XYZ file of C-alpha atoms in Angstrom:
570
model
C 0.000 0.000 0.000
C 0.874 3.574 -0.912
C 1.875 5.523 2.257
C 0.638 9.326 2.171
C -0.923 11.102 4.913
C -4.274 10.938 6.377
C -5.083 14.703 5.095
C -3.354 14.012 1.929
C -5.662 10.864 1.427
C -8.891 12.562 2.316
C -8.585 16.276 0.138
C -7.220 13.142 -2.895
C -10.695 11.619 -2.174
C -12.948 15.032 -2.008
C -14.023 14.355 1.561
C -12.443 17.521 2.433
C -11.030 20.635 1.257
C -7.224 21.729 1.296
C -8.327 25.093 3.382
C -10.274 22.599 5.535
C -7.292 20.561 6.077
C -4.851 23.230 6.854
C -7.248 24.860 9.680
C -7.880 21.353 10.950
C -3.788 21.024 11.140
C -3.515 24.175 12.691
C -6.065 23.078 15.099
C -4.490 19.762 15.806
C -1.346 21.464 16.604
C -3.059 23.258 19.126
C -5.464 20.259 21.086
C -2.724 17.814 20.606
C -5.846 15.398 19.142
C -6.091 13.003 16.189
C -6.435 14.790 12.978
C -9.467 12.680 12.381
C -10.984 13.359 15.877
C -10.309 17.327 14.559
C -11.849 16.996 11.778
C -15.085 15.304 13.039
C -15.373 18.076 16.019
C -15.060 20.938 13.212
C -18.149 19.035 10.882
C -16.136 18.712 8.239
C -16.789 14.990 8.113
C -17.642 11.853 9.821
C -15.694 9.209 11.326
C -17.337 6.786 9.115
C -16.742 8.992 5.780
C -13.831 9.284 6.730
C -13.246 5.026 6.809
C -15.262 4.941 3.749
C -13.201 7.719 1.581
C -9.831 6.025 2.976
C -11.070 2.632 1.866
C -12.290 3.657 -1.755
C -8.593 5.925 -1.764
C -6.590 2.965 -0.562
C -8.239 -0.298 -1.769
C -8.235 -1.937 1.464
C -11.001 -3.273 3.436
C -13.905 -1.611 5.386
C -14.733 -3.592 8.023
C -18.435 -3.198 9.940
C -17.310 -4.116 13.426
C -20.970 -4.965 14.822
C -20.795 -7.745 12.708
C -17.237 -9.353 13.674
C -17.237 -11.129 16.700
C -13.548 -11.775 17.585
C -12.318 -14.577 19.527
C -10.303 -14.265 22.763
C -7.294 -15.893 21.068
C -7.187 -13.234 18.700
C -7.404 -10.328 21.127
C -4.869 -11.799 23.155
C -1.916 -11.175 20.178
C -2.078 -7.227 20.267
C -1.483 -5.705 24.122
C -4.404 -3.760 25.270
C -2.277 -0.484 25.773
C -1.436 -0.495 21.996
C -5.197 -1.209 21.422
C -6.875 2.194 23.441
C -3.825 4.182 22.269
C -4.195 3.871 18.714
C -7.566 2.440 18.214
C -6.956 -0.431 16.774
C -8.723 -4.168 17.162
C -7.135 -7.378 15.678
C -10.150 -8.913 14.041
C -8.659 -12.589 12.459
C -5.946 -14.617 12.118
C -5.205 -16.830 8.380
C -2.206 -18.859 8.628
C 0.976 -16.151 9.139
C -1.247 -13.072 8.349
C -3.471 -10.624 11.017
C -6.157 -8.555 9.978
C -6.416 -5.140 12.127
C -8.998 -2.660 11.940
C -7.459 0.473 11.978
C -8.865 4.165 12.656
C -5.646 5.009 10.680
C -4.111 2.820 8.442
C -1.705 5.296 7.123
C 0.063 5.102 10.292
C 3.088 3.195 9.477
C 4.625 3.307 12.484
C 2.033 1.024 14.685
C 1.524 -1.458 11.792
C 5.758 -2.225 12.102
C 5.404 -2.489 15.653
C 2.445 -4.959 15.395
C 4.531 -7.151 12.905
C 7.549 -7.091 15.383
C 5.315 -7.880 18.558
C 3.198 -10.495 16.969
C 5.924 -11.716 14.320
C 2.868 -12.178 11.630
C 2.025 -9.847 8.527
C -0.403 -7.387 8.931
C -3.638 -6.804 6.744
C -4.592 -3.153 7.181
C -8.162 -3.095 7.429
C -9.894 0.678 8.520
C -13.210 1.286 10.423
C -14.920 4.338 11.520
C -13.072 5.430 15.240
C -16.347 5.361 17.116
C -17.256 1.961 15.872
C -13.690 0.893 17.290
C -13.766 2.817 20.639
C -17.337 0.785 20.893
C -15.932 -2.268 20.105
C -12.870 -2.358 22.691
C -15.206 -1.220 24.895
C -17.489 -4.357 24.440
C -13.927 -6.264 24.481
C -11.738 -4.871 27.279
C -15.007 -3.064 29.273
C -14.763 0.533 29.538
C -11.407 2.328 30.284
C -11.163 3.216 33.725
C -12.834 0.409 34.639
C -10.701 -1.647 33.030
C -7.308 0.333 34.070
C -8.460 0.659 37.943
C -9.343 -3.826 37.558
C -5.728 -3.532 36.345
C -4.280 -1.907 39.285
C -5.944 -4.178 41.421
C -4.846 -7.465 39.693
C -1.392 -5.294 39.268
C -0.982 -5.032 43.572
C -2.226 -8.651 43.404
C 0.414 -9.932 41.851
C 3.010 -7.500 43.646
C 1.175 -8.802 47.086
C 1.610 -12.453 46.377
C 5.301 -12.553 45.172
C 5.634 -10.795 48.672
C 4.298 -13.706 50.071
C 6.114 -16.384 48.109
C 9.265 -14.620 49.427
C 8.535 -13.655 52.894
C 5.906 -16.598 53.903
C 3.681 -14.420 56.232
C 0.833 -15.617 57.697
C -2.625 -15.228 56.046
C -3.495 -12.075 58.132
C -0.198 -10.740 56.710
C -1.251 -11.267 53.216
C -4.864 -9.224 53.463
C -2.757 -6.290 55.360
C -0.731 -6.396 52.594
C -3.402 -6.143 49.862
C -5.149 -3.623 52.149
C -2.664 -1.414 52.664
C -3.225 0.253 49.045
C -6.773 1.260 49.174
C -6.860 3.811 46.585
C -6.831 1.157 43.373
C -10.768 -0.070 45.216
C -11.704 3.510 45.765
C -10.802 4.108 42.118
C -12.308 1.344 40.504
C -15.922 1.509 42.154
C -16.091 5.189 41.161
C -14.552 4.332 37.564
C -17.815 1.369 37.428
C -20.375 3.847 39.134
C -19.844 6.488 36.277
C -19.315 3.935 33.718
C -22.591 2.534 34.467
C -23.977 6.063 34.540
C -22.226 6.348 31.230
C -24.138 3.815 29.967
C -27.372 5.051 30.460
C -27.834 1.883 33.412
C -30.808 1.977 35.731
C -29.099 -0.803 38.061
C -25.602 -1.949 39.010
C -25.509 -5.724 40.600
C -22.433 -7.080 42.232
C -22.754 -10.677 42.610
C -20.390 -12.734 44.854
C -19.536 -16.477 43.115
C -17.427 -18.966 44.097
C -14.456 -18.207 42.063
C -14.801 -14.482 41.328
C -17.105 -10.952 42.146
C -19.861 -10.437 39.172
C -20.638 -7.358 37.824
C -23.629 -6.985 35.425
C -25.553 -3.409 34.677
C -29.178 -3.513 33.654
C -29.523 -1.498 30.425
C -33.313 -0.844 28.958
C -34.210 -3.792 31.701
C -32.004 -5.809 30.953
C -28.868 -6.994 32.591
C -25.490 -7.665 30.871
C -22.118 -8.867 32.254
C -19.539 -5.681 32.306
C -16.948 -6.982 34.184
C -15.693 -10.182 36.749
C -13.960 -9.237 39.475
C -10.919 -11.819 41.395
C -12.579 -13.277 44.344
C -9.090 -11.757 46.592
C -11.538 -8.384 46.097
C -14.707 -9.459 46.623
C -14.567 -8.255 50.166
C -12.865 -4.475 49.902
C -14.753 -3.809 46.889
C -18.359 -4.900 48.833
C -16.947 -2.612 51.850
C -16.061 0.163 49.511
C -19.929 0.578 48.577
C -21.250 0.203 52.282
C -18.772 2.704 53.308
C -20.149 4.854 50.524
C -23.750 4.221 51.373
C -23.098 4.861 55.151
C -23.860 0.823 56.187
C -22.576 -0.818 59.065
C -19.299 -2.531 57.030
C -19.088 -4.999 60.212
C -22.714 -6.260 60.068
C -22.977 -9.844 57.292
C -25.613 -11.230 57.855
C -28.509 -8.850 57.665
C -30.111 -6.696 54.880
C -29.264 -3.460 54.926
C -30.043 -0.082 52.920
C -28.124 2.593 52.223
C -27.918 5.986 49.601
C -24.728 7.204 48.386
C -25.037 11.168 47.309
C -22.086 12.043 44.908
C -20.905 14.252 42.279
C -20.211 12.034 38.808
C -18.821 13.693 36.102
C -20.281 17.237 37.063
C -23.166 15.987 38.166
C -24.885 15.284 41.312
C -26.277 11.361 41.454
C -28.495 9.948 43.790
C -27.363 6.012 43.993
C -30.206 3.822 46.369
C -28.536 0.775 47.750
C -29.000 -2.464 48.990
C -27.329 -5.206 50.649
C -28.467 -8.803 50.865
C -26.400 -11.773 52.147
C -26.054 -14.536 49.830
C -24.363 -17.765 49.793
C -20.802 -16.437 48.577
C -20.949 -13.287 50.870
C -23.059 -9.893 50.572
C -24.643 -9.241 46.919
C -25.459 -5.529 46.025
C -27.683 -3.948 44.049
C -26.668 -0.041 43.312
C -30.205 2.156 41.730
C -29.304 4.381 40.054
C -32.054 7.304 40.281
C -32.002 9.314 37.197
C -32.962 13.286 37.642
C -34.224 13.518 34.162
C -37.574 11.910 35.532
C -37.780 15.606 37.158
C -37.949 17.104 33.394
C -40.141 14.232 32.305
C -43.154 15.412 29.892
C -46.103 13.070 29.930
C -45.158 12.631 26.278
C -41.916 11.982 26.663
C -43.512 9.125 29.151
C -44.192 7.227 25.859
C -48.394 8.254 26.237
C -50.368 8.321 22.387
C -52.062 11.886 21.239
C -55.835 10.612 22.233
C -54.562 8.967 25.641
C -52.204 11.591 26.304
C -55.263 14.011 25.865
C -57.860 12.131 28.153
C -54.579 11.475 31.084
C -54.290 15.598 31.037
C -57.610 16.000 31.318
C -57.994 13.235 34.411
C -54.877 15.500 35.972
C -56.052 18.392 36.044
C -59.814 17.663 38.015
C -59.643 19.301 41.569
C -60.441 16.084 43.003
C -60.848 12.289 42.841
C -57.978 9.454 42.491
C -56.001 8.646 39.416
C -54.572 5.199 39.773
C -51.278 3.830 38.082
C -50.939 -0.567 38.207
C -48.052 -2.109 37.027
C -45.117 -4.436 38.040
C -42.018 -3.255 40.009
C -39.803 -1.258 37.220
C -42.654 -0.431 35.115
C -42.178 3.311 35.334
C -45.106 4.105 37.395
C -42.958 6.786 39.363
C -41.621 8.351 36.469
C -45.245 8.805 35.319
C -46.380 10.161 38.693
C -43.393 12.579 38.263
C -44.469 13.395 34.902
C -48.290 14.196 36.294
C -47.036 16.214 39.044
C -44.708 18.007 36.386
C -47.637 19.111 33.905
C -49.963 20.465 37.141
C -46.862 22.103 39.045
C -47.704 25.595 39.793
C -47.380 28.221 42.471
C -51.178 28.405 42.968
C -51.501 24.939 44.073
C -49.832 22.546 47.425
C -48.464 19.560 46.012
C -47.562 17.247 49.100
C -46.112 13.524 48.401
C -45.876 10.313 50.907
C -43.278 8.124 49.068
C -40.915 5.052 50.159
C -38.204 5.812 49.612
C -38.941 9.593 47.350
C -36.509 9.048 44.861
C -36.054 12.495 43.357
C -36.699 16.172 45.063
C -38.854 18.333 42.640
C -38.742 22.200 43.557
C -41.809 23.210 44.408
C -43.373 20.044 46.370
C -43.254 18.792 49.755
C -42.209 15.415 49.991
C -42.248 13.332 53.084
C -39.916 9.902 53.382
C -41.989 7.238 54.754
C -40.579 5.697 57.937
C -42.450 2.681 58.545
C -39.690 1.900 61.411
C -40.566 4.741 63.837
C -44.161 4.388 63.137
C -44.333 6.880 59.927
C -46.466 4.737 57.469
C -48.210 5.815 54.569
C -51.628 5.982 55.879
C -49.716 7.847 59.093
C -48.471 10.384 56.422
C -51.353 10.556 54.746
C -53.465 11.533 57.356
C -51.005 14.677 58.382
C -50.840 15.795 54.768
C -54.795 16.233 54.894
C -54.420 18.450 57.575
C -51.925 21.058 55.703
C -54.060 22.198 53.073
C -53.551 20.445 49.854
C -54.715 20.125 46.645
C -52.979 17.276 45.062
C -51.448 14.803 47.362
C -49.448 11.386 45.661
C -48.942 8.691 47.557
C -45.611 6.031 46.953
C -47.758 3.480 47.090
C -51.379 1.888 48.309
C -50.631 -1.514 50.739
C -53.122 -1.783 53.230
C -56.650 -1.319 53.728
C -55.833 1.943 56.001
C -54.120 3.876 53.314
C -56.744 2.935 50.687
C -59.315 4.113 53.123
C -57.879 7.451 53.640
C -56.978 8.184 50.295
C -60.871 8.023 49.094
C -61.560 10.115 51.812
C -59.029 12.811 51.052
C -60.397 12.551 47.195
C -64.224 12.349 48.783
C -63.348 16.103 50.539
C -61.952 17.822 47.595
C -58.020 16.196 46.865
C -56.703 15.098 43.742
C -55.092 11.536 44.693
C -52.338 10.050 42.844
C -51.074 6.882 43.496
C -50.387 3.150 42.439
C -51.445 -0.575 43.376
C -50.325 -3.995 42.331
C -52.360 -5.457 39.754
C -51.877 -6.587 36.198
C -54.657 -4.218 34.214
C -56.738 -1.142 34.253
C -59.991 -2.760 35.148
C -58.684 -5.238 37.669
C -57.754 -1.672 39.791
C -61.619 -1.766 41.147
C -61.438 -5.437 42.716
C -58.134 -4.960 44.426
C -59.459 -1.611 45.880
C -62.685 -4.004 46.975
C -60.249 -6.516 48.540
C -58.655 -3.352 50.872
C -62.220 -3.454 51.650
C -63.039 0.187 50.124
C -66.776 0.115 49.238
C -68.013 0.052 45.877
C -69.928 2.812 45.993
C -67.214 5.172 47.055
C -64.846 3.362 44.012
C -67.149 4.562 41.570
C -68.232 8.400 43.191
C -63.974 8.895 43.606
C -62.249 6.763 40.863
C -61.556 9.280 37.457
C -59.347 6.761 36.048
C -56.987 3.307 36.368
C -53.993 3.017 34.241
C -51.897 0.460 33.425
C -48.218 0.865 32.443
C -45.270 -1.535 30.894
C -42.355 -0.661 29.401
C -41.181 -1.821 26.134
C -37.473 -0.937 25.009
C -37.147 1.272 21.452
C -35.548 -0.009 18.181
C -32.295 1.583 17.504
C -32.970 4.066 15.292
C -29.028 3.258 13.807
C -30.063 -0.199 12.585
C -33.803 -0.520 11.819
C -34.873 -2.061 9.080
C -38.119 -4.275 8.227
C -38.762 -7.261 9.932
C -41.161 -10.156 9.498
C -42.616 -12.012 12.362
C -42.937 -15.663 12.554
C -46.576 -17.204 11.882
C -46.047 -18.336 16.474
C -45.554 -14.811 17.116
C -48.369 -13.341 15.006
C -51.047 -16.354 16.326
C -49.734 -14.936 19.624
C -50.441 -11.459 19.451
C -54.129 -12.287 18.388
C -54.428 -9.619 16.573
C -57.695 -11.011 14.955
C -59.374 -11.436 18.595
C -58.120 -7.638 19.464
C -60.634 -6.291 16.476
C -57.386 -5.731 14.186
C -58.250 -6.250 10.764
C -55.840 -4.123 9.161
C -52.176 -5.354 7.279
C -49.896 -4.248 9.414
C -46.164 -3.924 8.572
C -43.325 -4.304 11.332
C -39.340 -3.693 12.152
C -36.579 -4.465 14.255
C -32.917 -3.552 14.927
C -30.054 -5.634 13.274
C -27.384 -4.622 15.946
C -24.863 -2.359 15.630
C -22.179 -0.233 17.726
C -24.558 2.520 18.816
C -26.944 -0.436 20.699
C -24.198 -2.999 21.416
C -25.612 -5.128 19.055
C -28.598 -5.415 20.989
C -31.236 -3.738 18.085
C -32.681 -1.798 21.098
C -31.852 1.914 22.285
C -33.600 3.188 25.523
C -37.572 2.457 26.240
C -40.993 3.890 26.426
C -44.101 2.753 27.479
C -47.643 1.278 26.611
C -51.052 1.900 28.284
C -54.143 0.801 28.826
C -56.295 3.658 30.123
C -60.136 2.598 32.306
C -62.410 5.943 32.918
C -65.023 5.615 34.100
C -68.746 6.521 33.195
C -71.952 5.809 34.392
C -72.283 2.616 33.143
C -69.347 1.249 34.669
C -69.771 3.402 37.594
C -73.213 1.193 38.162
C -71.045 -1.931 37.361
C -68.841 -1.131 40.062
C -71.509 -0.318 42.559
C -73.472 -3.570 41.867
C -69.805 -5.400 42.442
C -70.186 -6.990 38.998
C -66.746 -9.141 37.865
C -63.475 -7.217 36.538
C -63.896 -9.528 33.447
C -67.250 -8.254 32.341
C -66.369 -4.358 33.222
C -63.096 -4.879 31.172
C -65.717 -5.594 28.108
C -67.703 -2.788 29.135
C -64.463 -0.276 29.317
C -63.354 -2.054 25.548
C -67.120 -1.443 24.234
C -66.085 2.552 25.518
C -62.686 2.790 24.118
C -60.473 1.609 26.068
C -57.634 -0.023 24.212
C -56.137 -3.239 25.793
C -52.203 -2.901 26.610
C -51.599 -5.267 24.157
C -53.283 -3.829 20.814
C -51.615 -0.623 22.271
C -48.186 -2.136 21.735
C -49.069 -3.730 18.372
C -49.732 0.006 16.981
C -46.563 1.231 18.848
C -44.574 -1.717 16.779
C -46.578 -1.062 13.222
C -45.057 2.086 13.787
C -41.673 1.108 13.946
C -40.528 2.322 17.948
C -41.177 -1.044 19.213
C -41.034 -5.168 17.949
C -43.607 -7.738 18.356
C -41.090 -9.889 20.459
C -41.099 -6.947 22.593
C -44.821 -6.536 23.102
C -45.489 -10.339 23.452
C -42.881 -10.410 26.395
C -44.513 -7.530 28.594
C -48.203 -8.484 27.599
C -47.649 -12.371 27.667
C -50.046 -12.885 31.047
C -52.287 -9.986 29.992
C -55.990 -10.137 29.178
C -56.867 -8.931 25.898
């Protein structure tokens, strides 16, 4: 291959202009950054026109690295260091010759150096940077994470050749490994904002037998970031509950904690909990995200007609508005959202919640503290008393809080709140069973909404997708009144989703008002199933055909829908 320049290469393909290139030089020479990294902050180009141009200029390879899954063996032949500091990824090995995927393949230098380390040929390949970076992220984990797991394997090592020389006791050897605390202290702060980083709503550490677990939950779902040596299981547990202001010395009960810190510029709120397991004390780090404070109800994930008939339900001076859903079904966000789109100086907005998870200016929350006697229907009962107009509650548990939130909506409160139970409709029975009469469900009840939430097709990767005749007899589409040919997508994978086809969530609804007819249904205590008819034969659309419309219009899959709505009526 030709050697030239990278700027030389890209004003020989078009991609860029010689004036561009000379103020991008000048500019390098001043930020000390990649040309290419200059030349994507100025707009004059992409990362990935610049892999394409260099391909077309150069005849080698472009190489999509969401679709190359490289084996360990093969990672193993370049050293990481060389891999972050040029961006660079060996992607296969064919008898005496290595293919690399290179930001830069014009950069002679680094290719002899690979040849002389690995004592094989190298096959320049190029790929965009940011498709790289992604990748050796997915590979080596992120990198302070993966430098401050270094430093601790790194006084490991220098610990145990201590001990193969000096034979101390066992106590000896944790002194010694204890002695440098900084490389722990480091690395949980390097995984707390990587998670953060990542967009994670959870962090789990999970003791094994052999080694410490570390998996983030992404969108809902968890994935393996990193595995820890078992040697620092136990500092790295401390570490947390030291953080989170736990009793370090206490095993062998549950315990909760919060850990208040400034990430990156920002201040986090970080909700954790401690729970012994059979290989030593598992913990589960929530991560609360402040954005719920700037939530719109649209941005919740509501459609125009729903979103229109929620408002209105919101903005009555009185009655209760009920949210059901599972635990992690973004009931709270939605609450937040509510309270958001009624804030205003000419109203008192109080809230009872367990544990209140964000502060919003403007509202007075109260942390439940069931341990000193301060329940929610303890709260409850003092908020009525300081003049309120719109009081939410965490939760309804028990017949006494369910009790004295109809009577706060009965003498002129707005109530919001949530319960347990799989639909909209099947809110009116599980009010009956806290032994709330019917006749005050139907005079206070304006409306029962379900929630789930469905993660988003990457926008990056989306293309059309064709479900399976099982998955299309399972939606029952026919039986949910849906006649129409509907037409349906789903993400390939790629760098920007970590090949997962999904980026970030939103949610689907199933919204019960009521009228007078189903106000006299619930009064005459008739069955959930035949009042769910009655709310369908009204307008209510089933969680279920809401998701189907949500996928037809390409934010959402079927498999998606069928795994939230799988044990839902339709």
């Amino acid at each position: 291959m030709i050697r030239k320049r990278l700027g030389d290469a890209l004003v020989d393909s078009g991609l860029i202009t010689p004036d561009q290139l000379k103020e991008a030089l000048a500019r390098q020479k001043e930020m000390g950054k990649r040309l290419g990294k200059v030349l994507t902050d100025l707009k004059f180009c992409t990362d990935e026109q610049i892999a394409e141009a260099l391909a077309s200029q150069l005849g080698i390879p472009y190489i999509q690295m969401d679709e190359v899954n490289i084996p360990p063996e093969i990672l193993k032949l370049i050293p990481e260091t060389i891999v972050r500091s040029h961006t660079l990824l060996p992607v296969a090995k064919k008898g005496r010759s290595l293919t690399v995927a290179m930001a830069d393949p014009l950069d002679a230098f680094i290719v002899d150096e690979i040849r002389y380390q690995t004592n094989l040929e190298v096959e320049e390949a190029i790929a965009p940077e940011s498709h790289i970076i992604s990748a050796i992220r997915r590979y080596f984990g992120a990198e302070d994470v993966s430098q401050a797991l270094r430093t601790i394997k790194q006084r490991n090592d220098a610990a145990a050749e201590m001990l193969n020389t000096l034979m101390p006791t066992e106590a000896t050897a944790f002194d010694l490994m204890a002695n440098d605390e900084a490389a722990v202290v480091n690395f949980v702060s390097h995984l707390i904002r990587q998670a953060i980083h990542e967009k994670a709503s959870d962090i789990h550490l999970e003791p094994e037998e052999d080694h410490l677990r570390i998996r983030i939950r992404v969108d809902g779902v968890l994935s393996e970031l990193v595995r820890v040596p078992k040697a620092n299981q136990a500092e790295i547990i401390s570490r947390v509950k030291i953080m989170a202001e736990m009793d370090i010395s206490e095993k062998r009960l549950p315990q909760d904690g919060r850990i208040r810190a400034k990430i990156t510029d920002k201040n986090v709120d970080l909700r954790v909990s401690a729970l012994p397991v059979v290989w030593g004390e598992k913990i589960v780090i929530r991560i609360l995200d402040k954005s719920a404070l700037n939530l719109s109800l649209r941005d919740v994930g509501f459609e125009d007609d729903l979103l229109a008939r929620f408002e209105t339900a919101v903005r009555q001076p009185n009655g209760i508005i009920l949210l059901n859903g599972p635990t992690g079904s973004g009931k709270t966000s939605t609450l937040y959202a509510a309270i958001n789109y009624i804030l205003s100086p000419k109203i008192n907005i109080s809230t009872a919640e367990d544990p209140v998870e964000m502060q919003i200016r403007g509202v007075n929350q109260v942390q439940i503290k069931p341990d000193i006697g301060l329940t929610f229907a303890h709260t409850l009962r003092a908020l009525m008393r300081q003049d309120p107009n719109v009081i939410m509650v965490g939760e309804i548990r028990d017949r006494e809080t369910a009790q004295i939130a109809v009577e706060a909506a009965m003498t002129g409160h707005l109530v919001l709140s949530t319960l347990h139970t799989n639909d909209a409709p099947s809110t009116i029975g599980r009010l009956i069973d806290l032994e709330v009469e019917p006749y005050l469900i139907a005079s206070t009840l304006l409306a029962a909404l379900a929630q789930r939430l469905v993660r988003r097709i990457c926008v990056k990767c989306k293309g059309p997708h064709t479900p399976s005749a099982e998955e299309l007899a399972d939606l029952q589409m026919e039986q949910l009144g849906i006649t129409e040919q509907l037409s349906f997508s789903q993400g390939k994978g790629c760098v920007q989703c970590s090949n997962s086809g999904y980026k970030g969530r939103t949610a689907i609804h199933e919204m019960m008002t009521l009228d007078d007819t189903i106000r006299r249904m619930v009064t005459a205590k008739t069955p959930a199933a035949e009042i769910r008819k009655a709310a369908i034969a009204r307008g209510m659309i089933p969680l279920r055909k809401c998701g189907i419309y949500k996928a037809a219009r390409g934010i959402t899959t079927v498999e998606e829908i069928l795994r939230v709505t799988k044990n839902e009526e339709i």
